[in-house]
Amino acid sequence: MSGNTITHKVTAVGERIGTTRDASVTRHRAARELGLRRSEFELAVQLGRVRTVPDDAGGGPRVPRDEIDRIRTADGFPEALRTGVRTVGTTEGAALMDVTTARFTRLARLGLLVPVKFYVNRYRAVVWLYLAEELRQFRTDERNSALLKGRTPEGLRDQLGEGLDLRPRNWRGRHLGFLLRQADDPWARAAAVASLLDPAEISDVVTDPYERSHLRRFRPELALHGSPGSPAAQLADEIATATDPDEIDWLRSDLAAAVETARGHRPAPRPAPRAGPALPDPESAPRGAMEPVRPGAEDLSPPEKERPRWLSGLFGRLRRGVS
């Protein structure tokens, strides 16, 4: 192969990578060009309102230029985009729906209002956040009129009295949807499901240690809630881990199916077998063949018949007391 041919191929690869990167921008720059804060941009990506693509050079996901142009030329930009990712807490959400905060909390605990995010405040209390757009839709739906006014139906009151709170579970279900939407590899999809299970549950479903190790490589990171190991971080981990028996069963089943699919697509890597002499089978080896040598055995004198003749004569004189 000539030097010109090699140069041409290297140049072609460089042009391909350069062209791919030139056709997209980093997430930080995309957020700036779309007029969104970082948290708003990340939520827009999770909701599927901003499309990302993998970076051929090995970096994080990037946003295609044509995707930014599509969003910027859409009707109502940028207000419509900001409105779609606006989140509110309990107080603001109750005002938006024209209900008391107590009623708003009851609706959320019953699973009728699904949180999209949460954070742990400085008092170690969980603050749930909801999409303002979804709250407006709930309020304008005539089927929900009875829930917004008057007494809460008796059956629902009984569930609340028993401590029902579906906010963590509903957030987990929604969060899993976000993770699966962004996963571009079968192992990444399996890792997304595993991220909501306790490690003991994962070990019970995925018995191969190499497959579990491979899953950890793809495990998505939970948004930071305080420093690692802090009470806030521990509380966030508890929220992100399934606790209801039926939810755990459902996730275990999904994990088993996802790992089976990933295994068929590409087996988990494992170390190459080491070449070396085969060890004898202790069950078939002759008696004494596998016994260890006693310390000092190598220093024992050889049997009489194996001694040189002069050495045997010397020992004989010593025994007779001859000097």
PDB file of C-alpha atoms in Angstrom:
ATOM      1  CA  MET A   1       0.000   0.000   0.000  1.00  0.00           C
ATOM      2  CA  SER A   2       1.450   3.383  -0.990  1.00  0.00           C
ATOM      3  CA  GLY A   3       1.989   6.300   1.379  1.00  0.00           C
ATOM      4  CA  ASN A   4      -0.479   8.396  -0.624  1.00  0.00           C
ATOM      5  CA  THR A   5      -3.191   5.798  -0.072  1.00  0.00           C
ATOM      6  CA  ILE A   6      -2.573   5.755   3.699  1.00  0.00           C
ATOM      7  CA  THR A   7      -2.631   9.558   3.846  1.00  0.00           C
ATOM      8  CA  HIS A   8      -5.847   9.627   1.894  1.00  0.00           C
ATOM      9  CA  LYS A   9      -7.557   7.167   4.273  1.00  0.00           C
ATOM     10  CA  VAL A  10      -6.446   9.025   7.389  1.00  0.00           C
ATOM     11  CA  THR A  11      -7.621  12.295   5.911  1.00  0.00           C
ATOM     12  CA  ALA A  12     -10.948  10.751   4.976  1.00  0.00           C
ATOM     13  CA  VAL A  13     -11.490   9.518   8.539  1.00  0.00           C
ATOM     14  CA  GLY A  14     -10.538  12.894   9.919  1.00  0.00           C
ATOM     15  CA  GLU A  15     -12.960  14.623   7.581  1.00  0.00           C
ATOM     16  CA  ARG A  16     -15.757  12.214   8.548  1.00  0.00           C
ATOM     17  CA  ILE A  17     -15.256  12.835  12.264  1.00  0.00           C
ATOM     18  CA  GLY A  18     -14.881  16.546  11.730  1.00  0.00           C
ATOM     19  CA  THR A  19     -18.027  16.686   9.642  1.00  0.00           C
ATOM     20  CA  THR A  20     -19.996  14.715  12.265  1.00  0.00           C
ATOM     21  CA  ARG A  21     -18.884  16.981  15.093  1.00  0.00           C
ATOM     22  CA  ASP A  22     -19.427  20.115  13.018  1.00  0.00           C
ATOM     23  CA  ALA A  23     -23.030  19.014  12.467  1.00  0.00           C
ATOM     24  CA  SER A  24     -23.754  18.991  16.217  1.00  0.00           C
ATOM     25  CA  VAL A  25     -23.017  20.964  19.371  1.00  0.00           C
ATOM     26  CA  THR A  26     -22.471  20.153  23.034  1.00  0.00           C
ATOM     27  CA  ARG A  27     -25.424  20.022  25.394  1.00  0.00           C
ATOM     28  CA  HIS A  28     -24.176  23.110  27.198  1.00  0.00           C
ATOM     29  CA  ARG A  29     -24.062  25.140  24.005  1.00  0.00           C
ATOM     30  CA  ALA A  30     -27.426  23.786  22.849  1.00  0.00           C
ATOM     31  CA  ALA A  31     -29.017  24.878  26.135  1.00  0.00           C
ATOM     32  CA  ARG A  32     -27.570  28.376  25.669  1.00  0.00           C
ATOM     33  CA  GLU A  33     -28.789  28.648  22.076  1.00  0.00           C
ATOM     34  CA  LEU A  34     -32.264  27.455  23.070  1.00  0.00           C
ATOM     35  CA  GLY A  35     -32.453  29.883  25.994  1.00  0.00           C
ATOM     36  CA  LEU A  36     -32.812  27.166  28.656  1.00  0.00           C
ATOM     37  CA  ARG A  37     -31.180  26.693  32.022  1.00  0.00           C
ATOM     38  CA  ARG A  38     -29.212  23.493  32.387  1.00  0.00           C
ATOM     39  CA  SER A  39     -31.899  21.784  34.466  1.00  0.00           C
ATOM     40  CA  GLU A  40     -34.574  22.840  31.958  1.00  0.00           C
ATOM     41  CA  PHE A  41     -32.521  21.531  29.061  1.00  0.00           C
ATOM     42  CA  GLU A  42     -31.915  18.157  30.738  1.00  0.00           C
ATOM     43  CA  LEU A  43     -35.635  17.821  31.387  1.00  0.00           C
ATOM     44  CA  ALA A  44     -36.387  18.716  27.756  1.00  0.00           C
ATOM     45  CA  VAL A  45     -34.066  15.903  26.660  1.00  0.00           C
ATOM     46  CA  GLN A  46     -35.707  13.455  29.066  1.00  0.00           C
ATOM     47  CA  LEU A  47     -39.150  14.390  27.819  1.00  0.00           C
ATOM     48  CA  GLY A  48     -38.040  13.831  24.226  1.00  0.00           C
ATOM     49  CA  ARG A  49     -38.487  17.481  23.258  1.00  0.00           C
ATOM     50  CA  VAL A  50     -34.818  17.840  22.317  1.00  0.00           C
ATOM     51  CA  ARG A  51     -33.151  15.045  20.353  1.00  0.00           C
ATOM     52  CA  THR A  52     -29.542  14.078  21.041  1.00  0.00           C
ATOM     53  CA  VAL A  53     -27.077  11.843  19.194  1.00  0.00           C
ATOM     54  CA  PRO A  54     -23.990   9.925  20.380  1.00  0.00           C
ATOM     55  CA  ASP A  55     -20.607  11.574  19.907  1.00  0.00           C
ATOM     56  CA  ASP A  56     -18.468   9.624  17.409  1.00  0.00           C
ATOM     57  CA  ALA A  57     -15.346  10.856  19.195  1.00  0.00           C
ATOM     58  CA  GLY A  58     -16.398   9.210  22.455  1.00  0.00           C
ATOM     59  CA  GLY A  59     -17.727  12.261  24.305  1.00  0.00           C
ATOM     60  CA  GLY A  60     -21.165  12.745  25.806  1.00  0.00           C
ATOM     61  CA  PRO A  61     -24.376  13.046  23.772  1.00  0.00           C
ATOM     62  CA  ARG A  62     -24.545  16.023  21.424  1.00  0.00           C
ATOM     63  CA  VAL A  63     -27.408  17.944  19.833  1.00  0.00           C
ATOM     64  CA  PRO A  64     -27.619  18.047  16.022  1.00  0.00           C
ATOM     65  CA  ARG A  65     -27.610  21.470  14.439  1.00  0.00           C
ATOM     66  CA  ASP A  66     -30.750  20.675  12.482  1.00  0.00           C
ATOM     67  CA  GLU A  67     -32.514  19.801  15.762  1.00  0.00           C
ATOM     68  CA  ILE A  68     -31.718  23.231  17.158  1.00  0.00           C
ATOM     69  CA  ASP A  69     -32.935  24.848  13.917  1.00  0.00           C
ATOM     70  CA  ARG A  70     -36.168  22.819  14.091  1.00  0.00           C
ATOM     71  CA  ILE A  71     -36.903  23.968  17.634  1.00  0.00           C
ATOM     72  CA  ARG A  72     -35.967  27.591  17.021  1.00  0.00           C
ATOM     73  CA  THR A  73     -38.215  27.842  13.950  1.00  0.00           C
ATOM     74  CA  ALA A  74     -41.228  26.218  15.646  1.00  0.00           C
ATOM     75  CA  ASP A  75     -44.285  28.345  16.426  1.00  0.00           C
ATOM     76  CA  GLY A  76     -44.132  30.064  19.799  1.00  0.00           C
ATOM     77  CA  PHE A  77     -40.394  29.689  20.353  1.00  0.00           C
ATOM     78  CA  PRO A  78     -38.981  30.262  22.924  1.00  0.00           C
ATOM     79  CA  GLU A  79     -42.034  30.647  25.189  1.00  0.00           C
ATOM     80  CA  ALA A  80     -43.612  27.359  24.128  1.00  0.00           C
ATOM     81  CA  LEU A  81     -40.411  25.431  24.859  1.00  0.00           C
ATOM     82  CA  ARG A  82     -39.939  27.027  28.266  1.00  0.00           C
ATOM     83  CA  THR A  83     -43.587  26.447  29.148  1.00  0.00           C
ATOM     84  CA  GLY A  84     -43.277  22.767  28.271  1.00  0.00           C
ATOM     85  CA  VAL A  85     -40.441  22.206  30.753  1.00  0.00           C
ATOM     86  CA  ARG A  86     -41.602  24.493  33.542  1.00  0.00           C
ATOM     87  CA  THR A  87     -41.844  22.716  36.897  1.00  0.00           C
ATOM     88  CA  VAL A  88     -43.625  23.792  40.080  1.00  0.00           C
ATOM     89  CA  GLY A  89     -43.771  22.585  43.668  1.00  0.00           C
ATOM     90  CA  THR A  90     -46.781  21.929  45.857  1.00  0.00           C
ATOM     91  CA  THR A  91     -47.594  25.538  46.744  1.00  0.00           C
ATOM     92  CA  GLU A  92     -47.320  26.908  43.219  1.00  0.00           C
ATOM     93  CA  GLY A  93     -49.006  23.835  41.778  1.00  0.00           C
ATOM     94  CA  ALA A  94     -51.972  24.201  44.128  1.00  0.00           C
ATOM     95  CA  ALA A  95     -52.348  27.843  43.110  1.00  0.00           C
ATOM     96  CA  LEU A  96     -52.186  26.864  39.449  1.00  0.00           C
ATOM     97  CA  MET A  97     -55.000  24.330  39.948  1.00  0.00           C
ATOM     98  CA  ASP A  98     -56.948  26.645  42.281  1.00  0.00           C
ATOM     99  CA  VAL A  99     -57.018  24.133  45.146  1.00  0.00           C
ATOM    100  CA  THR A 100     -55.565  24.078  48.642  1.00  0.00           C
ATOM    101  CA  THR A 101     -52.104  22.658  49.206  1.00  0.00           C
ATOM    102  CA  ALA A 102     -53.673  19.912  51.329  1.00  0.00           C
ATOM    103  CA  ARG A 103     -55.922  18.803  48.466  1.00  0.00           C
ATOM    104  CA  PHE A 104     -53.038  19.029  46.016  1.00  0.00           C
ATOM    105  CA  THR A 105     -50.935  16.770  48.250  1.00  0.00           C
ATOM    106  CA  ARG A 106     -53.787  14.272  48.555  1.00  0.00           C
ATOM    107  CA  LEU A 107     -54.156  14.101  44.784  1.00  0.00           C
ATOM    108  CA  ALA A 108     -50.418  13.534  44.401  1.00  0.00           C
ATOM    109  CA  ARG A 109     -50.311  10.833  47.091  1.00  0.00           C
ATOM    110  CA  LEU A 110     -53.180   9.054  45.338  1.00  0.00           C
ATOM    111  CA  GLY A 111     -51.099   8.978  42.148  1.00  0.00           C
ATOM    112  CA  LEU A 112     -53.355  11.343  40.219  1.00  0.00           C
ATOM    113  CA  LEU A 113     -50.566  13.922  39.862  1.00  0.00           C
ATOM    114  CA  VAL A 114     -47.233  12.417  38.834  1.00  0.00           C
ATOM    115  CA  PRO A 115     -44.012  14.192  39.856  1.00  0.00           C
ATOM    116  CA  VAL A 116     -41.343  14.681  37.232  1.00  0.00           C
ATOM    117  CA  LYS A 117     -38.441  15.548  39.538  1.00  0.00           C
ATOM    118  CA  PHE A 118     -37.551  15.841  43.199  1.00  0.00           C
ATOM    119  CA  TYR A 119     -34.838  17.210  45.429  1.00  0.00           C
ATOM    120  CA  VAL A 120     -33.957  17.054  49.123  1.00  0.00           C
ATOM    121  CA  ASN A 121     -33.886  20.448  50.816  1.00  0.00           C
ATOM    122  CA  ARG A 122     -31.628  21.556  53.661  1.00  0.00           C
ATOM    123  CA  TYR A 123     -34.150  20.256  56.181  1.00  0.00           C
ATOM    124  CA  ARG A 124     -33.867  16.792  54.609  1.00  0.00           C
ATOM    125  CA  ALA A 125     -37.416  16.991  53.330  1.00  0.00           C
ATOM    126  CA  VAL A 126     -38.303  15.703  49.866  1.00  0.00           C
ATOM    127  CA  VAL A 127     -39.632  18.403  47.551  1.00  0.00           C
ATOM    128  CA  TRP A 128     -41.599  17.007  44.616  1.00  0.00           C
ATOM    129  CA  LEU A 129     -41.805  18.940  41.355  1.00  0.00           C
ATOM    130  CA  TYR A 130     -44.516  18.647  38.704  1.00  0.00           C
ATOM    131  CA  LEU A 131     -44.879  19.772  35.118  1.00  0.00           C
ATOM    132  CA  ALA A 132     -47.009  22.926  35.150  1.00  0.00           C
ATOM    133  CA  GLU A 133     -48.401  21.989  31.749  1.00  0.00           C
ATOM    134  CA  GLU A 134     -49.757  18.674  33.071  1.00  0.00           C
ATOM    135  CA  LEU A 135     -51.368  20.353  36.083  1.00  0.00           C
ATOM    136  CA  ARG A 136     -53.213  22.776  33.803  1.00  0.00           C
ATOM    137  CA  GLN A 137     -54.434  19.869  31.690  1.00  0.00           C
ATOM    138  CA  PHE A 138     -55.660  18.038  34.802  1.00  0.00           C
ATOM    139  CA  ARG A 139     -57.564  21.102  35.957  1.00  0.00           C
ATOM    140  CA  THR A 140     -59.276  21.725  32.610  1.00  0.00           C
ATOM    141  CA  ASP A 141     -60.397  18.098  32.212  1.00  0.00           C
ATOM    142  CA  GLU A 142     -64.071  17.961  33.220  1.00  0.00           C
ATOM    143  CA  ARG A 143     -63.684  14.379  34.436  1.00  0.00           C
ATOM    144  CA  ASN A 144     -61.563  15.673  37.317  1.00  0.00           C
ATOM    145  CA  SER A 145     -64.059  18.291  38.547  1.00  0.00           C
ATOM    146  CA  ALA A 146     -65.279  16.134  41.445  1.00  0.00           C
ATOM    147  CA  LEU A 147     -61.704  15.656  42.644  1.00  0.00           C
ATOM    148  CA  LEU A 148     -60.992  19.375  42.689  1.00  0.00           C
ATOM    149  CA  LYS A 149     -64.057  20.330  44.706  1.00  0.00           C
ATOM    150  CA  GLY A 150     -66.032  18.811  47.536  1.00  0.00           C
ATOM    151  CA  ARG A 151     -65.080  15.902  49.738  1.00  0.00           C
ATOM    152  CA  THR A 152     -62.615  13.248  48.640  1.00  0.00           C
ATOM    153  CA  PRO A 153     -64.472   9.992  47.898  1.00  0.00           C
ATOM    154  CA  GLU A 154     -64.598   7.642  50.885  1.00  0.00           C
ATOM    155  CA  GLY A 155     -62.568   4.856  49.268  1.00  0.00           C
ATOM    156  CA  LEU A 156     -59.741   7.258  48.471  1.00  0.00           C
ATOM    157  CA  ARG A 157     -59.880   8.702  51.982  1.00  0.00           C
ATOM    158  CA  ASP A 158     -59.443   5.209  53.413  1.00  0.00           C
ATOM    159  CA  GLN A 159     -56.321   4.645  51.290  1.00  0.00           C
ATOM    160  CA  LEU A 160     -54.851   7.934  52.430  1.00  0.00           C
ATOM    161  CA  GLY A 161     -55.612   7.021  56.027  1.00  0.00           C
ATOM    162  CA  GLU A 162     -53.628   3.804  55.575  1.00  0.00           C
ATOM    163  CA  GLY A 163     -50.596   5.839  54.525  1.00  0.00           C
ATOM    164  CA  LEU A 164     -50.812   5.475  50.746  1.00  0.00           C
ATOM    165  CA  ASP A 165     -48.229   7.623  48.955  1.00  0.00           C
ATOM    166  CA  LEU A 166     -47.636   6.806  45.297  1.00  0.00           C
ATOM    167  CA  ARG A 167     -45.350   9.760  44.602  1.00  0.00           C
ATOM    168  CA  PRO A 168     -42.049   7.813  44.888  1.00  0.00           C
ATOM    169  CA  ARG A 169     -43.341   4.891  42.833  1.00  0.00           C
ATOM    170  CA  ASN A 170     -44.822   7.114  40.152  1.00  0.00           C
ATOM    171  CA  TRP A 171     -41.588   9.065  39.935  1.00  0.00           C
ATOM    172  CA  ARG A 172     -39.633   5.804  39.524  1.00  0.00           C
ATOM    173  CA  GLY A 173     -41.913   4.683  36.719  1.00  0.00           C
ATOM    174  CA  ARG A 174     -41.540   7.988  34.931  1.00  0.00           C
ATOM    175  CA  HIS A 175     -37.795   8.091  35.518  1.00  0.00           C
ATOM    176  CA  LEU A 176     -37.410   4.609  34.047  1.00  0.00           C
ATOM    177  CA  GLY A 177     -39.222   5.796  30.944  1.00  0.00           C
ATOM    178  CA  PHE A 178     -36.712   8.643  30.630  1.00  0.00           C
ATOM    179  CA  LEU A 179     -33.771   6.256  30.985  1.00  0.00           C
ATOM    180  CA  LEU A 180     -35.114   3.771  28.441  1.00  0.00           C
ATOM    181  CA  ARG A 181     -35.772   6.554  25.953  1.00  0.00           C
ATOM    182  CA  GLN A 182     -32.124   7.599  26.076  1.00  0.00           C
ATOM    183  CA  ALA A 183     -30.584   4.093  26.160  1.00  0.00           C
ATOM    184  CA  ASP A 184     -29.045   3.195  22.801  1.00  0.00           C
ATOM    185  CA  ASP A 185     -27.696  -0.253  23.743  1.00  0.00           C
ATOM    186  CA  PRO A 186     -29.447  -3.419  24.996  1.00  0.00           C
ATOM    187  CA  TRP A 187     -27.134  -3.570  28.018  1.00  0.00           C
ATOM    188  CA  ALA A 188     -27.896   0.078  28.775  1.00  0.00           C
ATOM    189  CA  ARG A 189     -31.614  -0.743  28.728  1.00  0.00           C
ATOM    190  CA  ALA A 190     -31.075  -3.630  31.122  1.00  0.00           C
ATOM    191  CA  ALA A 191     -28.966  -1.396  33.383  1.00  0.00           C
ATOM    192  CA  ALA A 192     -31.750   1.196  33.419  1.00  0.00           C
ATOM    193  CA  VAL A 193     -34.165  -1.390  34.818  1.00  0.00           C
ATOM    194  CA  ALA A 194     -31.551  -2.648  37.297  1.00  0.00           C
ATOM    195  CA  SER A 195     -30.943   0.885  38.593  1.00  0.00           C
ATOM    196  CA  LEU A 196     -34.310   0.791  40.386  1.00  0.00           C
ATOM    197  CA  LEU A 197     -33.665  -2.514  42.166  1.00  0.00           C
ATOM    198  CA  ASP A 198     -31.786  -3.326  45.353  1.00  0.00           C
ATOM    199  CA  PRO A 199     -28.402  -5.019  44.679  1.00  0.00           C
ATOM    200  CA  ALA A 200     -29.640  -8.215  46.340  1.00  0.00           C
ATOM    201  CA  GLU A 201     -32.528  -8.405  43.886  1.00  0.00           C
ATOM    202  CA  ILE A 202     -30.157  -7.880  40.949  1.00  0.00           C
ATOM    203  CA  SER A 203     -27.857 -10.676  42.160  1.00  0.00           C
ATOM    204  CA  ASP A 204     -30.829 -12.992  42.494  1.00  0.00           C
ATOM    205  CA  VAL A 205     -31.951 -12.333  38.902  1.00  0.00           C
ATOM    206  CA  VAL A 206     -28.535 -11.963  37.222  1.00  0.00           C
ATOM    207  CA  THR A 207     -26.471 -14.786  38.706  1.00  0.00           C
ATOM    208  CA  ASP A 208     -23.453 -14.392  36.397  1.00  0.00           C
ATOM    209  CA  PRO A 209     -20.931 -12.038  38.117  1.00  0.00           C
ATOM    210  CA  TYR A 210     -19.503 -10.899  34.766  1.00  0.00           C
ATOM    211  CA  GLU A 211     -22.936  -9.868  33.564  1.00  0.00           C
ATOM    212  CA  ARG A 212     -23.561  -7.976  36.798  1.00  0.00           C
ATOM    213  CA  SER A 213     -20.220  -6.209  36.358  1.00  0.00           C
ATOM    214  CA  HIS A 214     -21.178  -5.299  32.793  1.00  0.00           C
ATOM    215  CA  LEU A 215     -24.499  -3.914  34.003  1.00  0.00           C
ATOM    216  CA  ARG A 216     -22.658  -1.663  36.470  1.00  0.00           C
ATOM    217  CA  ARG A 217     -20.678  -0.175  33.575  1.00  0.00           C
ATOM    218  CA  PHE A 218     -23.925   1.023  31.990  1.00  0.00           C
ATOM    219  CA  ARG A 219     -25.715   1.972  35.226  1.00  0.00           C
ATOM    220  CA  PRO A 220     -27.133   5.491  34.892  1.00  0.00           C
ATOM    221  CA  GLU A 221     -26.153   7.931  37.615  1.00  0.00           C
ATOM    222  CA  LEU A 222     -28.819   9.471  39.809  1.00  0.00           C
ATOM    223  CA  ALA A 223     -28.770  13.252  39.976  1.00  0.00           C
ATOM    224  CA  LEU A 224     -26.672  14.442  42.895  1.00  0.00           C
ATOM    225  CA  HIS A 225     -28.556  15.089  46.120  1.00  0.00           C
ATOM    226  CA  GLY A 226     -25.922  16.205  48.575  1.00  0.00           C
ATOM    227  CA  SER A 227     -22.452  14.720  48.931  1.00  0.00           C
ATOM    228  CA  PRO A 228     -22.077  10.930  48.542  1.00  0.00           C
ATOM    229  CA  GLY A 229     -23.039   9.120  51.738  1.00  0.00           C
ATOM    230  CA  SER A 230     -24.813  12.144  53.200  1.00  0.00           C
ATOM    231  CA  PRO A 231     -28.336  11.796  54.673  1.00  0.00           C
ATOM    232  CA  ALA A 232     -29.734  13.610  51.634  1.00  0.00           C
ATOM    233  CA  ALA A 233     -27.988  11.215  49.240  1.00  0.00           C
ATOM    234  CA  GLN A 234     -29.191   8.202  51.231  1.00  0.00           C
ATOM    235  CA  LEU A 235     -32.754   9.488  51.158  1.00  0.00           C
ATOM    236  CA  ALA A 236     -32.540   9.983  47.393  1.00  0.00           C
ATOM    237  CA  ASP A 237     -31.260   6.407  46.987  1.00  0.00           C
ATOM    238  CA  GLU A 238     -34.212   5.122  49.002  1.00  0.00           C
ATOM    239  CA  ILE A 239     -36.641   6.963  46.742  1.00  0.00           C
ATOM    240  CA  ALA A 240     -34.915   5.571  43.653  1.00  0.00           C
ATOM    241  CA  THR A 241     -35.153   1.954  44.884  1.00  0.00           C
ATOM    242  CA  ALA A 242     -38.357  -0.053  44.426  1.00  0.00           C
ATOM    243  CA  THR A 243     -39.989  -1.167  47.679  1.00  0.00           C
ATOM    244  CA  ASP A 244     -43.488  -2.422  46.830  1.00  0.00           C
ATOM    245  CA  PRO A 245     -43.547  -6.217  46.300  1.00  0.00           C
ATOM    246  CA  ASP A 246     -45.543  -6.042  43.072  1.00  0.00           C
ATOM    247  CA  GLU A 247     -43.278  -3.308  41.715  1.00  0.00           C
ATOM    248  CA  ILE A 248     -40.194  -5.383  42.566  1.00  0.00           C
ATOM    249  CA  ASP A 249     -41.679  -8.452  40.849  1.00  0.00           C
ATOM    250  CA  TRP A 250     -42.449  -6.416  37.750  1.00  0.00           C
ATOM    251  CA  LEU A 251     -38.925  -4.959  37.602  1.00  0.00           C
ATOM    252  CA  ARG A 252     -37.304  -8.370  38.206  1.00  0.00           C
ATOM    253  CA  SER A 253     -39.257  -9.824  35.310  1.00  0.00           C
ATOM    254  CA  ASP A 254     -38.310  -6.909  33.062  1.00  0.00           C
ATOM    255  CA  LEU A 255     -34.657  -7.192  34.096  1.00  0.00           C
ATOM    256  CA  ALA A 256     -34.514 -10.904  33.288  1.00  0.00           C
ATOM    257  CA  ALA A 257     -36.026 -10.292  29.851  1.00  0.00           C
ATOM    258  CA  ALA A 258     -33.739  -7.298  29.178  1.00  0.00           C
ATOM    259  CA  VAL A 259     -30.586  -9.239  30.124  1.00  0.00           C
ATOM    260  CA  GLU A 260     -31.662 -12.153  27.934  1.00  0.00           C
ATOM    261  CA  THR A 261     -32.053  -9.758  25.005  1.00  0.00           C
ATOM    262  CA  ALA A 262     -28.716  -8.070  25.723  1.00  0.00           C
ATOM    263  CA  ARG A 263     -26.970 -11.442  26.053  1.00  0.00           C
ATOM    264  CA  GLY A 264     -28.238 -12.445  22.619  1.00  0.00           C
ATOM    265  CA  HIS A 265     -27.091  -9.140  21.162  1.00  0.00           C
ATOM    266  CA  ARG A 266     -23.594  -9.235  22.685  1.00  0.00           C
ATOM    267  CA  PRO A 267     -22.428 -11.457  25.559  1.00  0.00           C
ATOM    268  CA  ALA A 268     -20.884  -9.730  28.565  1.00  0.00           C
ATOM    269  CA  PRO A 269     -17.070  -9.668  28.361  1.00  0.00           C
ATOM    270  CA  ARG A 270     -15.147 -12.034  30.566  1.00  0.00           C
ATOM    271  CA  PRO A 271     -11.419 -12.753  31.049  1.00  0.00           C
ATOM    272  CA  ALA A 272      -9.694 -15.088  28.604  1.00  0.00           C
ATOM    273  CA  PRO A 273      -8.891 -18.545  30.053  1.00  0.00           C
ATOM    274  CA  ARG A 274      -5.279 -18.969  31.208  1.00  0.00           C
ATOM    275  CA  ALA A 275      -3.151 -21.606  29.508  1.00  0.00           C
ATOM    276  CA  GLY A 276      -1.197 -23.898  31.863  1.00  0.00           C
ATOM    277  CA  PRO A 277      -0.508 -27.532  32.811  1.00  0.00           C
ATOM    278  CA  ALA A 278      -3.484 -29.464  34.027  1.00  0.00           C
ATOM    279  CA  LEU A 279      -3.453 -30.194  37.740  1.00  0.00           C
ATOM    280  CA  PRO A 280      -3.825 -33.863  38.766  1.00  0.00           C
ATOM    281  CA  ASP A 281      -7.196 -34.985  39.920  1.00  0.00           C
ATOM    282  CA  PRO A 282      -6.925 -35.509  43.696  1.00  0.00           C
ATOM    283  CA  GLU A 283      -9.558 -38.256  43.513  1.00  0.00           C
ATOM    284  CA  SER A 284      -7.595 -40.354  40.984  1.00  0.00           C
ATOM    285  CA  ALA A 285      -3.979 -39.632  42.059  1.00  0.00           C
ATOM    286  CA  PRO A 286      -2.007 -42.541  43.691  1.00  0.00           C
ATOM    287  CA  ARG A 287      -2.061 -42.655  47.465  1.00  0.00           C
ATOM    288  CA  GLY A 288       0.513 -40.243  48.862  1.00  0.00           C
ATOM    289  CA  ALA A 289       1.116 -38.547  45.498  1.00  0.00           C
ATOM    290  CA  MET A 290      -0.735 -35.398  46.579  1.00  0.00           C
ATOM    291  CA  GLU A 291       0.636 -35.287  50.127  1.00  0.00           C
ATOM    292  CA  PRO A 292       2.807 -32.258  50.917  1.00  0.00           C
ATOM    293  CA  VAL A 293       6.477 -32.690  51.773  1.00  0.00           C
ATOM    294  CA  ARG A 294       7.132 -32.373  55.496  1.00  0.00           C
ATOM    295  CA  PRO A 295       9.381 -29.464  56.518  1.00  0.00           C
ATOM    296  CA  GLY A 296      12.991 -30.609  56.790  1.00  0.00           C
ATOM    297  CA  ALA A 297      12.391 -33.839  54.870  1.00  0.00           C
ATOM    298  CA  GLU A 298      14.938 -32.758  52.261  1.00  0.00           C
ATOM    299  CA  ASP A 299      17.683 -32.771  55.006  1.00  0.00           C
ATOM    300  CA  LEU A 300      17.206 -36.396  56.087  1.00  0.00           C
ATOM    301  CA  SER A 301      20.216 -38.678  55.590  1.00  0.00           C
ATOM    302  CA  PRO A 302      19.962 -41.146  52.709  1.00  0.00           C
ATOM    303  CA  PRO A 303      19.347 -44.814  53.535  1.00  0.00           C
ATOM    304  CA  GLU A 304      22.386 -46.926  54.459  1.00  0.00           C
ATOM    305  CA  LYS A 305      22.445 -48.795  51.181  1.00  0.00           C
ATOM    306  CA  GLU A 306      22.618 -45.531  49.228  1.00  0.00           C
ATOM    307  CA  ARG A 307      25.653 -44.128  51.158  1.00  0.00           C
ATOM    308  CA  PRO A 308      29.122 -44.101  49.590  1.00  0.00           C
ATOM    309  CA  ARG A 309      31.437 -46.925  50.885  1.00  0.00           C
ATOM    310  CA  TRP A 310      33.868 -44.563  52.617  1.00  0.00           C
ATOM    311  CA  LEU A 311      31.021 -42.813  54.425  1.00  0.00           C
ATOM    312  CA  SER A 312      29.622 -46.138  55.623  1.00  0.00           C
ATOM    313  CA  GLY A 313      33.071 -47.096  57.065  1.00  0.00           C
ATOM    314  CA  LEU A 314      33.339 -43.808  58.908  1.00  0.00           C
ATOM    315  CA  PHE A 315      29.916 -44.309  60.502  1.00  0.00           C
ATOM    316  CA  GLY A 316      30.991 -47.844  61.536  1.00  0.00           C
ATOM    317  CA  ARG A 317      34.111 -46.639  63.364  1.00  0.00           C
ATOM    318  CA  LEU A 318      32.144 -43.926  65.110  1.00  0.00           C
ATOM    319  CA  ARG A 319      29.652 -46.502  66.372  1.00  0.00           C
ATOM    320  CA  ARG A 320      32.561 -48.656  67.718  1.00  0.00           C
ATOM    321  CA  GLY A 321      34.117 -45.642  69.426  1.00  0.00           C
ATOM    322  CA  VAL A 322      37.187 -45.603  67.186  1.00  0.00           C
ATOM    323  CA  SER A 323      38.684 -42.150  66.730  1.00  0.00           C
TER     324      SER A 323
END
